[in-house]
Short mmCIF file of C-alpha atoms in Angstrom, two decimals:
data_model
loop_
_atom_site.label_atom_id
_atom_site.label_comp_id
_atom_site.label_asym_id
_atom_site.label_seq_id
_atom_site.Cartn_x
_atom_site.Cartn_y
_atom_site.Cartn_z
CA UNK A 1 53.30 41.90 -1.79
CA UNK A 2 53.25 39.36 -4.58
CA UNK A 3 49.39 38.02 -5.06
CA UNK A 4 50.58 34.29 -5.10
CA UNK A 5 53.62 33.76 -3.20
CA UNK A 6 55.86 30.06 -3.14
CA UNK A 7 59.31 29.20 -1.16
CA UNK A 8 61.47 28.76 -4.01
CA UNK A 9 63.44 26.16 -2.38
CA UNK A 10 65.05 23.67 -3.61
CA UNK A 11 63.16 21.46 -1.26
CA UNK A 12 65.01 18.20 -1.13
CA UNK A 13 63.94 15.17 0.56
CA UNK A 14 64.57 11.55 1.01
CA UNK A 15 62.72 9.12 -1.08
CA UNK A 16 60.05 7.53 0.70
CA UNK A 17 58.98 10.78 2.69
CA UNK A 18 56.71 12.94 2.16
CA UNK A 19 57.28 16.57 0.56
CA UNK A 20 55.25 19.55 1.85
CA UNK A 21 54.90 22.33 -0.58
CA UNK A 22 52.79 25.69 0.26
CA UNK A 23 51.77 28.50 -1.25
CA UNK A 24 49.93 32.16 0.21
CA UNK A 25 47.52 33.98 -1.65
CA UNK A 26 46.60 37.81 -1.36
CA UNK A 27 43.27 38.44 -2.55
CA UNK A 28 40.63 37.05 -0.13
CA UNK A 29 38.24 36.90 -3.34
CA UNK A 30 40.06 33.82 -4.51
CA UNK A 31 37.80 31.03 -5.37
CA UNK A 32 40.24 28.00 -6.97
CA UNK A 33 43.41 27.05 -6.34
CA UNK A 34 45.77 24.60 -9.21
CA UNK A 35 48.83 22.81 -8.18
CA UNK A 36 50.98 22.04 -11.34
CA UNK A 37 54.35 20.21 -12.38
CA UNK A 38 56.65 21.17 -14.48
CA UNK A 39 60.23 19.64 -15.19
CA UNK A 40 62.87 22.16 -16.53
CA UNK A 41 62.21 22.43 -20.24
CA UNK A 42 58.47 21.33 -20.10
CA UNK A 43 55.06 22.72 -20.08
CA UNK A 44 53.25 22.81 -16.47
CA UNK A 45 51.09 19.68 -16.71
CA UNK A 46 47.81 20.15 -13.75
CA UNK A 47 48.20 17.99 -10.50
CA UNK A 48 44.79 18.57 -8.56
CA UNK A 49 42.53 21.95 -7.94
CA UNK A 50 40.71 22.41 -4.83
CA UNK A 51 38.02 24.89 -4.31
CA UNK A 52 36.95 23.90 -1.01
CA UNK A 53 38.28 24.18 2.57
CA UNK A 54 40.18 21.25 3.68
CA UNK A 55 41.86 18.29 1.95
CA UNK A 56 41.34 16.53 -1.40
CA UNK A 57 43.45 13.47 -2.30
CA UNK A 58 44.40 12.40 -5.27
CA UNK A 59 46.70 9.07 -4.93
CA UNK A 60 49.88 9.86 -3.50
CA UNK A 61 49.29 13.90 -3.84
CA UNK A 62 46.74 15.87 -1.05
CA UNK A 63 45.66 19.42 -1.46
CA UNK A 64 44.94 21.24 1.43
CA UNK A 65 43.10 24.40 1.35
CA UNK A 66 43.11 26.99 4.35
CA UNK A 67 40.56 30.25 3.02
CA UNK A 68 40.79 32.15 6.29
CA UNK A 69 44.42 31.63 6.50
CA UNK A 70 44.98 32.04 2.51
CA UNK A 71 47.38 29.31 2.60
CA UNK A 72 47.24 26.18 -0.09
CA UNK A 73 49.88 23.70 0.21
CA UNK A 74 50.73 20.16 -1.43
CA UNK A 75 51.32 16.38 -0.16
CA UNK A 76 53.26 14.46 -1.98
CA UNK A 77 53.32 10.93 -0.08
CA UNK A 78 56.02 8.61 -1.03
CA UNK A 79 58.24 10.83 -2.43
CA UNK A 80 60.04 9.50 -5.44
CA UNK A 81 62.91 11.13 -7.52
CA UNK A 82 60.18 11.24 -10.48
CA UNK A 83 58.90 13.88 -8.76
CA UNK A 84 62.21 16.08 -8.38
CA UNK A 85 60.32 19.41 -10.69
CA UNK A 86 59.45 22.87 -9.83
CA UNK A 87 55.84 22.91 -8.44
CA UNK A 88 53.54 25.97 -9.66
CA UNK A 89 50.57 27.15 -7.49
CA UNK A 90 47.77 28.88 -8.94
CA UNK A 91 45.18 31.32 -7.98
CA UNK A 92 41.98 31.66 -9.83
CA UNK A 93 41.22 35.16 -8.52
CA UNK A 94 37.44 35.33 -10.07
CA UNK A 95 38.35 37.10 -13.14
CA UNK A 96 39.19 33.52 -14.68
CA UNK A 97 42.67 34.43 -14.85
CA UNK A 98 45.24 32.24 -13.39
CA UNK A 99 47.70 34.11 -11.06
CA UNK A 100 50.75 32.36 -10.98
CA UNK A 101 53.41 31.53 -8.13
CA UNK A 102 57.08 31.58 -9.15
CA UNK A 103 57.28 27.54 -8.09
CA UNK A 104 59.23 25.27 -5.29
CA UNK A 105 61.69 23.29 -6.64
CA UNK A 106 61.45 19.81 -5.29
CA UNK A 107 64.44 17.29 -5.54
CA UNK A 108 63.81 13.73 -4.35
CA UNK A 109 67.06 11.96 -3.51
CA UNK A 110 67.51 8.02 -3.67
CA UNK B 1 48.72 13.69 -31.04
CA UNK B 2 48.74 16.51 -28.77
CA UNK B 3 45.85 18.48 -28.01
CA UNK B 4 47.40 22.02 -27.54
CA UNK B 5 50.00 22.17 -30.12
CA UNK B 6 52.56 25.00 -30.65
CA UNK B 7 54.99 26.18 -33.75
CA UNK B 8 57.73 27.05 -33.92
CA UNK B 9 59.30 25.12 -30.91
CA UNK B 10 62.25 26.65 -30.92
CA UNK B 11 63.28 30.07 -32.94
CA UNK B 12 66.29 32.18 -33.05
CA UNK B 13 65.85 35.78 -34.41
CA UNK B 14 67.08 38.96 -34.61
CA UNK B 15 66.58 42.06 -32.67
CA UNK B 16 64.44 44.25 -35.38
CA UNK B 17 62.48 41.28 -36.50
CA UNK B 18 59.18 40.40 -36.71
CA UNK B 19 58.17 36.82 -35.88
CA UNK B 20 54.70 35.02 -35.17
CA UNK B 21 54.44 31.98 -32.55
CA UNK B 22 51.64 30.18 -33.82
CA UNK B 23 49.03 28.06 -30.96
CA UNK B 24 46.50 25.57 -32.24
CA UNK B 25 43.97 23.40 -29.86
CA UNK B 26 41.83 20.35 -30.37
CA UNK B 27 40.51 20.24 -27.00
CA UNK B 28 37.55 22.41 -28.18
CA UNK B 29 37.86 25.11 -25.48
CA UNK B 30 36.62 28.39 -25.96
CA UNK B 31 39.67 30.44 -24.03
CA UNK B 32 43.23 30.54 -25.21
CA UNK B 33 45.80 32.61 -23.08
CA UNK B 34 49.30 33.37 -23.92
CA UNK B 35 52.10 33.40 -21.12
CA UNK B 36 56.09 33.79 -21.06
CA UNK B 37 58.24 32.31 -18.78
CA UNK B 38 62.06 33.72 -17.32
CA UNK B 39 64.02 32.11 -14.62
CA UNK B 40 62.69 33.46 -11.11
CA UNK B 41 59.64 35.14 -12.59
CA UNK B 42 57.70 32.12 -13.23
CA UNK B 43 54.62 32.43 -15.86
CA UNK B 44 53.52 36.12 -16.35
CA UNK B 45 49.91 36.32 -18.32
CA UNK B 46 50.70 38.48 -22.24
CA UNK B 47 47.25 38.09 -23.83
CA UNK B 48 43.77 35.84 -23.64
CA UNK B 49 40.95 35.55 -25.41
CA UNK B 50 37.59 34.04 -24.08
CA UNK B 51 36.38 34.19 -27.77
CA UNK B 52 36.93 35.12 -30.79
CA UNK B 53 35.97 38.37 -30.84
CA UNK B 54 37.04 38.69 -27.27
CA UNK B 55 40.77 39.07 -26.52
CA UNK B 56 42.30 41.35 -23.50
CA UNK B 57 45.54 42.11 -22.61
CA UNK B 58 47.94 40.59 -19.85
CA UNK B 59 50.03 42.38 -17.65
CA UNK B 60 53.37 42.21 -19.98
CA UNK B 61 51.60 43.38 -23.36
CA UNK B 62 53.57 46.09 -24.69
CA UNK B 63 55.22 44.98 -27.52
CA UNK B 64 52.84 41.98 -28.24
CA UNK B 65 49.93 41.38 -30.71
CA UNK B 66 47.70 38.76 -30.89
CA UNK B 67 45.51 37.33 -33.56
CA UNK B 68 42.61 34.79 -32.88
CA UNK B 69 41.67 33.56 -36.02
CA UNK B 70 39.26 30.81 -35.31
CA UNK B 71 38.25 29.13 -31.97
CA UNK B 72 41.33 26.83 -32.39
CA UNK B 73 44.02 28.55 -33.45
CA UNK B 74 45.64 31.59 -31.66
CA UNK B 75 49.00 33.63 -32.73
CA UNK B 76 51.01 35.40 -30.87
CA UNK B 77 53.28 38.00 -32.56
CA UNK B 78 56.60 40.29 -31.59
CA UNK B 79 56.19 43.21 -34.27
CA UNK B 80 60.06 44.15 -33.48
CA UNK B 81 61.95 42.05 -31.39
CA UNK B 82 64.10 42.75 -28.69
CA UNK B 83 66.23 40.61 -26.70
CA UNK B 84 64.70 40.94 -23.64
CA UNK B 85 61.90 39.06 -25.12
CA UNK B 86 64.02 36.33 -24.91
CA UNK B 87 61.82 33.34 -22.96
CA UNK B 88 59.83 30.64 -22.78
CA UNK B 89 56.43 31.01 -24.30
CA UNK B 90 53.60 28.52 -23.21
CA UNK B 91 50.00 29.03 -24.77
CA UNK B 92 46.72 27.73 -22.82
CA UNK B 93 43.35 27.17 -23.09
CA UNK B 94 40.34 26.32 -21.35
CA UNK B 95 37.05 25.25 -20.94
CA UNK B 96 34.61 28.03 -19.91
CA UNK B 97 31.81 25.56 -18.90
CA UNK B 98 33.79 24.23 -16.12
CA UNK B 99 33.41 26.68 -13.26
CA UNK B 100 35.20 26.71 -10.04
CA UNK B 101 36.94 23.79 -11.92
CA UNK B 102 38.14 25.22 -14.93
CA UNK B 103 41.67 24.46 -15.54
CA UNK B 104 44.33 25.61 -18.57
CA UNK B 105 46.09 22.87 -20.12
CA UNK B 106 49.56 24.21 -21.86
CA UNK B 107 50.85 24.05 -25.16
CA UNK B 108 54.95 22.11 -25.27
CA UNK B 109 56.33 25.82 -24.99
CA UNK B 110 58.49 27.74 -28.01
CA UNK B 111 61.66 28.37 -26.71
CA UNK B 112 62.48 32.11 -28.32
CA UNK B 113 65.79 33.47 -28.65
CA UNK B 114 66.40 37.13 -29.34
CA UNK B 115 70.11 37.80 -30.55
#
């Protein structure tokens, strides 16, 4: 089982709606979780970490964090096609290493 | 100007070659991490280094090195390359005083090609 594991996708919605991206995690010892962008040929810039249970919002973007369930997932309200990128999820595991999904690809269509 | 900043950006070379990717930082961060990226594989951890006498391997070392020469400035190097090291290479670093919050910011990425 991989430790950080993401629907590859591509995950294509209307613009306007809102895009729901997840992400499971294996080791229960996890403390933070990173959500980052990336569009092809860039560096992964950070969205929003959460290291609590529950949500966090950030403008348009909501992190929701599940411990017991080991499930992290993204909001993205108001899709627009700006945010068509692959999204990364990241596990800080305790060692303060990042583990690394393999990212959703999200494509927001006019 | 940027505050992770890596050279070459891009770099063709030949298998049997030795080449250095070079990673310098003005965000004053103590930890600097190289990664590589392939299609479907997404970002797999080479090297980091909390300090600079402190730097650990990844889980894709073997045929690495690293150098930290100063708290800015860490180099990755490919002693012989092989065109399987073909990739995407991002370098990171972070702030060690941050906690539960500390995040890696990435260097633009050197786009390596191994013919």
């Amino acid at each position: 089982q991989k430790e950080v594991e993401q629907n590859s996708g591509p995950l294509s919605v209307p613009e306007g709606a809102i895009a729901s991206l997840n992400c499971t995690y294996s080791d229960r010892g996890s403390q933070s979780f990173f959500w980052y962008r990336q569009y092809s040929g860039k560096s992964p810039e950070l969205i929003m970490f959460i290291y609590s249970n529950g949500d966090k919002e950030d403008g348009r973007f909501t992190a929701q964090l599940n411990k017991a369930s080991q499930y992290v997932s993204l909001l993205i309200r108001d899709s627009q096609p700006s945010d068509s990128a692959t999204y990364l999820c990241a596990v800080n595991t305790g060692f303060q290493k990042l583990v690394f999904g393999t990212g959703t690809r999200l494509l927001v269509s006019p | 100007d940027a505050d992770v900043t890596q050279t070459p950006r891009n770099r063709i070379t030949k298998t049997g070659k030795r080449i250095m990717l070079e990673c310098s930082q003005t965000k004053g961060h103590d930890r600097m991490y190289w990664y590589r990226q392939d299609p479907g594989l997404g970002l797999r951890l080479i090297y980091y280094s909390f300090d600079v006498k402190d730097i650990n391997k990844g889980e894709i070392s073997d045929g690495y090195s690293v150098s930290r020469q100063a708290q800015a400035k860490f180099s990755l190097s490919l002693e012989s390359a092989i065109p399987n090291q073909t990739a995407l290479y991002f370098c990171a670093t972070s702030d060690r005083g941050r906690g539960l919050q500390e995040t890696q910011y990435f260097g633009p990425g050197t786009r390596l090609l191994v013919l």
